[in-house]
Amino acid sequence: MHAEDKKSPVSFLAHVARLPQRGLPVVIEADETQRLALAAEHGIVSVEKFRADLSVEPWKRHGVKVTGRVEADITQECVVTLEPLKTHIDEAVEGLFLPDESKLGRLGFEGSGEILLAAEGPDSPETFHGDSIDVGALAEQFFGLAIDPYPRKPGATLDAGGEEGAEESDFQRKLRSLLKKS
């Protein structure tokens, strides 16, 4: 997380300088203020619950691996009816981090350093500065990705305007009359 990045409402800095081999467990349970900020940040009606259960572990030589789950209960507006729509989010969280002063952090992946990653695994490692990583911000990223951008109540459909008996617009009438003349 760089200094210019906006701070997450559920920001939680995990100190990674001396991680236990078995990992550091981190639980983030958002309070009401944080839930209100998350709802505003993601453009949804409300966040009733937000909980991240994470494990921060050593990875490779100087890297850090963060894994776990983020669970949330949210309310959105149906894009068709604008009625409240409750949704449960249960999303896996996974991220890899390298210190920016490490050889790979300095050279990047285009340099002489190589890291083999599984195709179905996490994205390429991000770099971090100092001795801590904002694991709360990482959990919020996965929360944000899990939110349906076009939530719809079951059975709600958009009216395409092509139904029989629908009122004909002035444009449609004029177009029809022009087509008949040709």
PDB file of C-alpha atoms in Angstrom, residues 13-178:
ATOM      1  CA  LEU A  13      -1.824  -2.928   9.271  1.00  0.00           C
ATOM      2  CA  ALA A  14      -0.255  -6.341   9.859  1.00  0.00           C
ATOM      3  CA  HIS A  15       3.375  -6.128  10.942  1.00  0.00           C
ATOM      4  CA  VAL A  16       5.289  -8.575   8.779  1.00  0.00           C
ATOM      5  CA  ALA A  17       8.911  -8.050   9.866  1.00  0.00           C
ATOM      6  CA  ARG A  18       8.969 -11.215  12.007  1.00  0.00           C
ATOM      7  CA  LEU A  19       6.060 -13.423  11.050  1.00  0.00           C
ATOM      8  CA  PRO A  20       5.638 -16.777  12.776  1.00  0.00           C
ATOM      9  CA  GLN A  21       6.214 -19.680  10.370  1.00  0.00           C
ATOM     10  CA  ARG A  22       2.639 -20.877  10.936  1.00  0.00           C
ATOM     11  CA  GLY A  23       1.307 -17.419  10.113  1.00  0.00           C
ATOM     12  CA  LEU A  24      -0.332 -14.551  11.937  1.00  0.00           C
ATOM     13  CA  PRO A  25      -4.132 -14.811  12.234  1.00  0.00           C
ATOM     14  CA  VAL A  26      -6.006 -11.537  11.648  1.00  0.00           C
ATOM     15  CA  VAL A  27      -9.741 -11.023  12.177  1.00  0.00           C
ATOM     16  CA  ILE A  28     -11.340  -7.768  11.055  1.00  0.00           C
ATOM     17  CA  GLU A  29     -14.906  -7.135  12.194  1.00  0.00           C
ATOM     18  CA  ALA A  30     -16.215  -3.781  10.917  1.00  0.00           C
ATOM     19  CA  ASP A  31     -18.043  -1.540  13.369  1.00  0.00           C
ATOM     20  CA  GLU A  32     -21.017   0.657  12.419  1.00  0.00           C
ATOM     21  CA  THR A  33     -18.874   3.618  11.326  1.00  0.00           C
ATOM     22  CA  GLN A  34     -16.704   1.386   9.139  1.00  0.00           C
ATOM     23  CA  ARG A  35     -19.795  -0.299   7.628  1.00  0.00           C
ATOM     24  CA  LEU A  36     -21.317   3.094   6.763  1.00  0.00           C
ATOM     25  CA  ALA A  37     -18.038   4.128   5.110  1.00  0.00           C
ATOM     26  CA  LEU A  38     -17.874   0.835   3.150  1.00  0.00           C
ATOM     27  CA  ALA A  39     -21.445   1.342   1.885  1.00  0.00           C
ATOM     28  CA  ALA A  40     -20.653   4.891   0.752  1.00  0.00           C
ATOM     29  CA  GLU A  41     -17.346   3.815  -0.830  1.00  0.00           C
ATOM     30  CA  HIS A  42     -18.985   1.042  -2.875  1.00  0.00           C
ATOM     31  CA  GLY A  43     -22.244   2.832  -3.729  1.00  0.00           C
ATOM     32  CA  ILE A  44     -24.585   0.445  -1.947  1.00  0.00           C
ATOM     33  CA  VAL A  45     -27.465   1.065   0.476  1.00  0.00           C
ATOM     34  CA  SER A  46     -25.863  -0.525   3.543  1.00  0.00           C
ATOM     35  CA  VAL A  47     -23.408  -3.055   4.919  1.00  0.00           C
ATOM     36  CA  GLU A  48     -24.963  -4.963   7.798  1.00  0.00           C
ATOM     37  CA  LYS A  49     -21.936  -7.185   8.453  1.00  0.00           C
ATOM     38  CA  PHE A  50     -18.300  -7.255   7.289  1.00  0.00           C
ATOM     39  CA  ARG A  51     -15.851  -9.816   8.635  1.00  0.00           C
ATOM     40  CA  ALA A  52     -12.475 -10.876   7.274  1.00  0.00           C
ATOM     41  CA  ASP A  53     -10.668 -13.959   8.632  1.00  0.00           C
ATOM     42  CA  LEU A  54      -7.119 -13.828   7.299  1.00  0.00           C
ATOM     43  CA  SER A  55      -3.776 -15.535   7.745  1.00  0.00           C
ATOM     44  CA  VAL A  56      -0.581 -13.559   7.087  1.00  0.00           C
ATOM     45  CA  GLU A  57       2.324 -15.952   6.400  1.00  0.00           C
ATOM     46  CA  PRO A  58       5.923 -15.799   5.242  1.00  0.00           C
ATOM     47  CA  TRP A  59       6.286 -16.500   1.500  1.00  0.00           C
ATOM     48  CA  LYS A  60       9.489 -17.305  -0.386  1.00  0.00           C
ATOM     49  CA  ARG A  61      12.505 -15.572   1.094  1.00  0.00           C
ATOM     50  CA  HIS A  62      11.225 -12.133   2.162  1.00  0.00           C
ATOM     51  CA  GLY A  63       7.688 -12.135   0.830  1.00  0.00           C
ATOM     52  CA  VAL A  64       4.315 -12.323   2.515  1.00  0.00           C
ATOM     53  CA  LYS A  65       1.250 -14.342   1.569  1.00  0.00           C
ATOM     54  CA  VAL A  66      -2.219 -13.313   2.778  1.00  0.00           C
ATOM     55  CA  THR A  67      -5.072 -15.825   2.532  1.00  0.00           C
ATOM     56  CA  GLY A  68      -8.518 -16.130   4.028  1.00  0.00           C
ATOM     57  CA  ARG A  69     -12.149 -15.148   3.502  1.00  0.00           C
ATOM     58  CA  VAL A  70     -14.232 -12.022   3.637  1.00  0.00           C
ATOM     59  CA  GLU A  71     -17.919 -12.376   4.506  1.00  0.00           C
ATOM     60  CA  ALA A  72     -20.474  -9.609   4.402  1.00  0.00           C
ATOM     61  CA  ASP A  73     -24.198  -8.976   4.380  1.00  0.00           C
ATOM     62  CA  ILE A  74     -25.131  -6.007   2.214  1.00  0.00           C
ATOM     63  CA  THR A  75     -28.224  -4.259   0.892  1.00  0.00           C
ATOM     64  CA  GLN A  76     -28.291  -2.885  -2.648  1.00  0.00           C
ATOM     65  CA  GLU A  77     -31.006  -1.379  -4.829  1.00  0.00           C
ATOM     66  CA  CYS A  78     -32.471  -3.611  -7.531  1.00  0.00           C
ATOM     67  CA  VAL A  79     -31.554  -2.002 -10.880  1.00  0.00           C
ATOM     68  CA  VAL A  80     -35.075  -2.694 -12.192  1.00  0.00           C
ATOM     69  CA  THR A  81     -37.449  -2.014  -9.283  1.00  0.00           C
ATOM     70  CA  LEU A  82     -35.142   0.112  -7.043  1.00  0.00           C
ATOM     71  CA  GLU A  83     -36.343  -2.032  -4.123  1.00  0.00           C
ATOM     72  CA  PRO A  84     -33.843  -3.075  -1.427  1.00  0.00           C
ATOM     73  CA  LEU A  85     -32.084  -6.337  -2.240  1.00  0.00           C
ATOM     74  CA  LYS A  86     -30.159  -8.223   0.471  1.00  0.00           C
ATOM     75  CA  THR A  87     -27.031 -10.110  -0.605  1.00  0.00           C
ATOM     76  CA  HIS A  88     -24.539 -12.315   1.238  1.00  0.00           C
ATOM     77  CA  ILE A  89     -20.903 -12.158   0.156  1.00  0.00           C
ATOM     78  CA  ASP A  90     -18.479 -14.991   0.902  1.00  0.00           C
ATOM     79  CA  GLU A  91     -15.272 -14.428  -1.023  1.00  0.00           C
ATOM     80  CA  ALA A  92     -11.796 -15.989  -0.853  1.00  0.00           C
ATOM     81  CA  VAL A  93      -8.968 -13.504  -0.243  1.00  0.00           C
ATOM     82  CA  GLU A  94      -5.469 -14.152  -1.542  1.00  0.00           C
ATOM     83  CA  GLY A  95      -2.512 -11.862  -2.123  1.00  0.00           C
ATOM     84  CA  LEU A  96       1.271 -12.007  -2.427  1.00  0.00           C
ATOM     85  CA  PHE A  97       3.593  -9.179  -1.391  1.00  0.00           C
ATOM     86  CA  LEU A  98       7.325  -8.512  -1.755  1.00  0.00           C
ATOM     87  CA  PRO A  99       9.280  -5.761   0.006  1.00  0.00           C
ATOM     88  CA  ASP A 100      10.162  -3.045  -2.502  1.00  0.00           C
ATOM     89  CA  GLU A 101      13.799  -3.210  -1.362  1.00  0.00           C
ATOM     90  CA  SER A 102      14.046  -6.919  -2.259  1.00  0.00           C
ATOM     91  CA  LYS A 103      15.879  -7.859  -5.430  1.00  0.00           C
ATOM     92  CA  LEU A 104      12.662  -8.867  -7.208  1.00  0.00           C
ATOM     93  CA  GLY A 105      10.898  -5.761  -5.895  1.00  0.00           C
ATOM     94  CA  ARG A 106      13.668  -3.576  -7.342  1.00  0.00           C
ATOM     95  CA  LEU A 107      14.052  -5.417 -10.637  1.00  0.00           C
ATOM     96  CA  GLY A 108      10.408  -6.183 -11.147  1.00  0.00           C
ATOM     97  CA  PHE A 109       9.247  -9.179 -13.096  1.00  0.00           C
ATOM     98  CA  GLU A 110      10.644  -7.842 -16.358  1.00  0.00           C
ATOM     99  CA  GLY A 111      14.193  -7.856 -14.944  1.00  0.00           C
ATOM    100  CA  SER A 112      16.316 -10.914 -14.378  1.00  0.00           C
ATOM    101  CA  GLY A 113      14.192 -12.210 -11.506  1.00  0.00           C
ATOM    102  CA  GLU A 114      11.675 -14.967 -12.113  1.00  0.00           C
ATOM    103  CA  ILE A 115       8.815 -16.246 -10.018  1.00  0.00           C
ATOM    104  CA  LEU A 116       6.635 -19.109 -11.143  1.00  0.00           C
ATOM    105  CA  LEU A 117       2.974 -18.759 -10.213  1.00  0.00           C
ATOM    106  CA  ALA A 118       0.127 -21.198 -10.747  1.00  0.00           C
ATOM    107  CA  ALA A 119      -2.397 -19.937 -13.323  1.00  0.00           C
ATOM    108  CA  GLU A 120      -5.301 -20.453 -10.914  1.00  0.00           C
ATOM    109  CA  GLY A 121      -3.397 -18.948  -7.994  1.00  0.00           C
ATOM    110  CA  PRO A 122      -3.073 -15.349  -6.825  1.00  0.00           C
ATOM    111  CA  ASP A 123      -2.042 -12.435  -9.017  1.00  0.00           C
ATOM    112  CA  SER A 124       1.571 -11.345  -9.334  1.00  0.00           C
ATOM    113  CA  PRO A 125       3.029 -10.081  -6.069  1.00  0.00           C
ATOM    114  CA  GLU A 126       2.630  -6.434  -5.157  1.00  0.00           C
ATOM    115  CA  THR A 127       5.432  -4.560  -3.463  1.00  0.00           C
ATOM    116  CA  PHE A 128       5.186  -2.991  -0.036  1.00  0.00           C
ATOM    117  CA  HIS A 129       7.315  -0.490   1.835  1.00  0.00           C
ATOM    118  CA  GLY A 130       8.336  -0.734   5.472  1.00  0.00           C
ATOM    119  CA  ASP A 131       7.387  -3.548   7.806  1.00  0.00           C
ATOM    120  CA  SER A 132       3.600  -3.692   7.476  1.00  0.00           C
ATOM    121  CA  ILE A 133       0.891  -4.522   4.945  1.00  0.00           C
ATOM    122  CA  ASP A 134      -2.683  -3.194   4.994  1.00  0.00           C
ATOM    123  CA  VAL A 135      -4.508  -6.531   4.984  1.00  0.00           C
ATOM    124  CA  GLY A 136      -7.818  -4.756   5.645  1.00  0.00           C
ATOM    125  CA  ALA A 137      -7.486  -2.899   2.342  1.00  0.00           C
ATOM    126  CA  LEU A 138      -6.782  -6.221   0.593  1.00  0.00           C
ATOM    127  CA  ALA A 139      -9.931  -7.759   2.129  1.00  0.00           C
ATOM    128  CA  GLU A 140     -11.929  -4.700   1.000  1.00  0.00           C
ATOM    129  CA  GLN A 141     -10.679  -5.144  -2.578  1.00  0.00           C
ATOM    130  CA  PHE A 142     -12.040  -8.703  -2.677  1.00  0.00           C
ATOM    131  CA  PHE A 143     -15.288  -7.508  -1.024  1.00  0.00           C
ATOM    132  CA  GLY A 144     -15.657  -4.853  -3.741  1.00  0.00           C
ATOM    133  CA  LEU A 145     -15.049  -7.368  -6.523  1.00  0.00           C
ATOM    134  CA  ALA A 146     -17.774  -9.636  -5.109  1.00  0.00           C
ATOM    135  CA  ILE A 147     -20.480  -6.934  -5.205  1.00  0.00           C
ATOM    136  CA  ASP A 148     -22.883  -7.439  -8.128  1.00  0.00           C
ATOM    137  CA  PRO A 149     -22.789  -4.191 -10.137  1.00  0.00           C
ATOM    138  CA  TYR A 150     -26.312  -4.863 -11.528  1.00  0.00           C
ATOM    139  CA  PRO A 151     -28.305  -6.542  -8.754  1.00  0.00           C
ATOM    140  CA  ARG A 152     -31.790  -7.728  -9.738  1.00  0.00           C
ATOM    141  CA  LYS A 153     -34.604  -9.151  -7.652  1.00  0.00           C
ATOM    142  CA  PRO A 154     -35.685 -12.611  -8.846  1.00  0.00           C
ATOM    143  CA  GLY A 155     -38.236 -12.218 -11.646  1.00  0.00           C
ATOM    144  CA  ALA A 156     -37.569  -8.499 -12.187  1.00  0.00           C
ATOM    145  CA  THR A 157     -37.094  -7.700 -15.876  1.00  0.00           C
ATOM    146  CA  LEU A 158     -36.407  -4.568 -17.829  1.00  0.00           C
ATOM    147  CA  ASP A 159     -39.294  -3.538 -20.110  1.00  0.00           C
ATOM    148  CA  ALA A 160     -37.919  -3.516 -23.637  1.00  0.00           C
ATOM    149  CA  GLY A 161     -40.879  -1.434 -24.871  1.00  0.00           C
ATOM    150  CA  GLY A 162     -41.746  -3.915 -27.624  1.00  0.00           C
ATOM    151  CA  GLU A 163     -44.909  -5.310 -26.054  1.00  0.00           C
ATOM    152  CA  GLU A 164     -48.224  -5.295 -27.911  1.00  0.00           C
ATOM    153  CA  GLY A 165     -50.562  -2.570 -26.808  1.00  0.00           C
ATOM    154  CA  ALA A 166     -47.654  -0.353 -25.795  1.00  0.00           C
ATOM    155  CA  GLU A 167     -48.145   3.269 -26.727  1.00  0.00           C
ATOM    156  CA  GLU A 168     -46.422   4.204 -29.991  1.00  0.00           C
ATOM    157  CA  SER A 169     -44.039   7.176 -29.753  1.00  0.00           C
ATOM    158  CA  ASP A 170     -44.201  10.162 -32.137  1.00  0.00           C
ATOM    159  CA  PHE A 171     -40.883   9.035 -33.622  1.00  0.00           C
ATOM    160  CA  GLN A 172     -42.202   5.517 -34.283  1.00  0.00           C
ATOM    161  CA  ARG A 173     -45.369   6.910 -35.955  1.00  0.00           C
ATOM    162  CA  LYS A 174     -43.375   9.262 -38.198  1.00  0.00           C
ATOM    163  CA  LEU A 175     -40.912   6.513 -39.121  1.00  0.00           C
ATOM    164  CA  ARG A 176     -43.756   4.122 -39.989  1.00  0.00           C
ATOM    165  CA  SER A 177     -45.445   6.722 -42.180  1.00  0.00           C
ATOM    166  CA  LEU A 178     -42.156   7.465 -43.983  1.00  0.00           C
TER     167      LEU A 178
END
